[in-house]
PDB file of C-alpha atoms in Angstrom:
ATOM      1  CA  MET A 131      19.171 -71.582 -72.495  1.00  0.00           C
ATOM      2  CA  THR A 132      21.082 -69.207 -70.260  1.00  0.00           C
ATOM      3  CA  PHE A 133      24.616 -68.947 -69.818  1.00  0.00           C
ATOM      4  CA  LEU A 134      26.750 -67.371 -67.148  1.00  0.00           C
ATOM      5  CA  ILE A 135      29.511 -65.196 -68.596  1.00  0.00           C
ATOM      6  CA  LYS A 136      32.589 -64.624 -66.697  1.00  0.00           C
ATOM      7  CA  LYS A 137      35.686 -62.438 -67.174  1.00  0.00           C
ATOM      8  CA  LEU A 138      38.686 -64.672 -66.610  1.00  0.00           C
ATOM      9  CA  ASP A 139      41.730 -63.466 -64.759  1.00  0.00           C
ATOM     10  CA  ARG A 140      45.036 -65.189 -64.820  1.00  0.00           C
ATOM     11  CA  SER A 141      44.346 -67.552 -61.807  1.00  0.00           C
ATOM     12  CA  MET A 142      40.829 -68.445 -63.363  1.00  0.00           C
ATOM     13  CA  ILE A 143      42.609 -69.212 -66.733  1.00  0.00           C
ATOM     14  CA  GLU A 144      45.235 -71.543 -64.701  1.00  0.00           C
ATOM     15  CA  ASP A 145      42.274 -73.143 -62.817  1.00  0.00           C
ATOM     16  CA  GLU A 146      40.416 -73.901 -66.170  1.00  0.00           C
ATOM     17  CA  ILE A 147      43.257 -74.646 -68.392  1.00  0.00           C
ATOM     18  CA  GLU A 148      42.200 -78.336 -69.000  1.00  0.00           C
ATOM     19  CA  SER A 149      38.603 -77.016 -69.962  1.00  0.00           C
ATOM     20  CA  LEU A 150      40.058 -74.330 -72.204  1.00  0.00           C
ATOM     21  CA  ILE A 151      42.436 -76.891 -73.844  1.00  0.00           C
ATOM     22  CA  ASP A 152      39.502 -79.170 -74.569  1.00  0.00           C
ATOM     23  CA  LEU A 153      37.302 -76.112 -75.777  1.00  0.00           C
ATOM     24  CA  LEU A 154      40.178 -75.240 -78.221  1.00  0.00           C
ATOM     25  CA  ARG A 155      40.743 -78.677 -79.376  1.00  0.00           C
ATOM     26  CA  ASP A 156      36.965 -79.239 -80.118  1.00  0.00           C
ATOM     27  CA  ALA A 157      36.900 -76.029 -82.312  1.00  0.00           C
ATOM     28  CA  VAL A 158      39.793 -76.988 -84.130  1.00  0.00           C
ATOM     29  CA  ASP A 159      38.728 -80.673 -84.662  1.00  0.00           C
ATOM     30  CA  ASN A 160      35.426 -79.320 -85.924  1.00  0.00           C
ATOM     31  CA  GLY A 161      36.994 -76.961 -88.587  1.00  0.00           C
ATOM     32  CA  ALA A 162      36.919 -73.671 -86.611  1.00  0.00           C
ATOM     33  CA  SER A 163      39.500 -71.259 -88.523  1.00  0.00           C
ATOM     34  CA  VAL A 164      41.216 -70.111 -85.420  1.00  0.00           C
ATOM     35  CA  GLY A 165      44.872 -70.439 -86.473  1.00  0.00           C
ATOM     36  CA  PHE A 166      45.591 -74.188 -85.708  1.00  0.00           C
ATOM     37  CA  LEU A 167      45.384 -77.396 -87.622  1.00  0.00           C
ATOM     38  CA  SER A 168      43.830 -80.538 -86.610  1.00  0.00           C
ATOM     39  CA  PRO A 169      44.971 -82.687 -84.699  1.00  0.00           C
ATOM     40  CA  LEU A 170      45.967 -79.950 -82.158  1.00  0.00           C
ATOM     41  CA  GLU A 171      48.540 -81.224 -79.567  1.00  0.00           C
ATOM     42  CA  ASP A 172      47.864 -80.692 -75.946  1.00  0.00           C
ATOM     43  CA  LYS A 173      51.315 -78.925 -75.560  1.00  0.00           C
ATOM     44  CA  GLU A 174      50.513 -76.437 -78.305  1.00  0.00           C
ATOM     45  CA  ALA A 175      46.936 -75.698 -76.983  1.00  0.00           C
ATOM     46  CA  GLU A 176      48.507 -75.179 -73.460  1.00  0.00           C
ATOM     47  CA  LEU A 177      51.091 -72.790 -74.776  1.00  0.00           C
ATOM     48  CA  PHE A 178      48.308 -70.956 -76.496  1.00  0.00           C
ATOM     49  CA  TRP A 179      46.378 -70.342 -73.282  1.00  0.00           C
ATOM     50  CA  GLN A 180      49.617 -69.618 -71.213  1.00  0.00           C
ATOM     51  CA  GLU A 181      50.431 -66.867 -73.774  1.00  0.00           C
ATOM     52  CA  THR A 182      46.795 -65.574 -73.528  1.00  0.00           C
ATOM     53  CA  SER A 183      47.042 -65.578 -69.604  1.00  0.00           C
ATOM     54  CA  ALA A 184      50.142 -63.535 -69.893  1.00  0.00           C
ATOM     55  CA  ILE A 185      48.364 -60.908 -72.119  1.00  0.00           C
ATOM     56  CA  VAL A 186      45.528 -60.836 -69.708  1.00  0.00           C
ATOM     57  CA  LEU A 187      47.673 -60.109 -66.785  1.00  0.00           C
ATOM     58  CA  GLN A 188      49.175 -57.156 -68.748  1.00  0.00           C
ATOM     59  CA  GLU A 189      45.534 -56.101 -69.235  1.00  0.00           C
ATOM     60  CA  ASN A 190      45.841 -55.978 -73.006  1.00  0.00           C
ATOM     61  CA  ARG A 191      43.127 -58.502 -73.322  1.00  0.00           C
ATOM     62  CA  LEU A 192      39.830 -59.645 -71.892  1.00  0.00           C
ATOM     63  CA  LEU A 193      39.088 -63.327 -71.813  1.00  0.00           C
ATOM     64  CA  LEU A 194      35.302 -63.954 -71.475  1.00  0.00           C
ATOM     65  CA  ALA A 195      34.000 -67.476 -70.801  1.00  0.00           C
ATOM     66  CA  ALA A 196      30.483 -68.863 -71.282  1.00  0.00           C
ATOM     67  CA  TYR A 197      29.536 -71.295 -68.683  1.00  0.00           C
ATOM     68  CA  ASP A 198      26.659 -73.816 -68.619  1.00  0.00           C
ATOM     69  CA  HIS A 199      25.977 -75.740 -65.541  1.00  0.00           C
ATOM     70  CA  GLY A 200      29.587 -74.857 -64.361  1.00  0.00           C
ATOM     71  CA  LYS A 201      31.329 -76.076 -67.463  1.00  0.00           C
ATOM     72  CA  ILE A 202      33.038 -73.785 -70.119  1.00  0.00           C
ATOM     73  CA  VAL A 203      31.012 -74.154 -73.253  1.00  0.00           C
ATOM     74  CA  GLY A 204      32.612 -71.183 -75.124  1.00  0.00           C
ATOM     75  CA  CYS A 205      34.858 -68.184 -74.869  1.00  0.00           C
ATOM     76  CA  ALA A 206      35.745 -64.949 -76.619  1.00  0.00           C
ATOM     77  CA  GLN A 207      38.894 -62.680 -76.543  1.00  0.00           C
ATOM     78  CA  LEU A 208      38.915 -58.924 -76.734  1.00  0.00           C
ATOM     79  CA  ASP A 209      42.320 -57.246 -77.334  1.00  0.00           C
ATOM     80  CA  LEU A 210      42.277 -53.858 -75.783  1.00  0.00           C
ATOM     81  CA  ILE A 211      43.718 -50.753 -77.502  1.00  0.00           C
ATOM     82  CA  LYS A 212      45.611 -48.409 -75.241  1.00  0.00           C
ATOM     83  CA  LYS A 213      46.066 -44.955 -76.566  1.00  0.00           C
ATOM     84  CA  PRO A 214      48.662 -42.608 -75.318  1.00  0.00           C
ATOM     85  CA  SER A 215      47.003 -40.027 -72.975  1.00  0.00           C
TER      86      SER A 215
END
């Protein structure tokens, strides 16, 4: 199985918000330890992705999404450390 990995920017996050909410809800409902309790409310999940989007916009985090046949099937976040120059 081959996945397409994309780095999501703010506009892509906004376009994929429903898929990201579904992905987060699925993870939480199936016991993933990601800081939320089941059942995860849509509003709480949406707020999480809006906050993530703002951090991505500030270039302090990368959001990578795995796609299978055009659908998001997983994601990972990488916080970036910016040291003074």
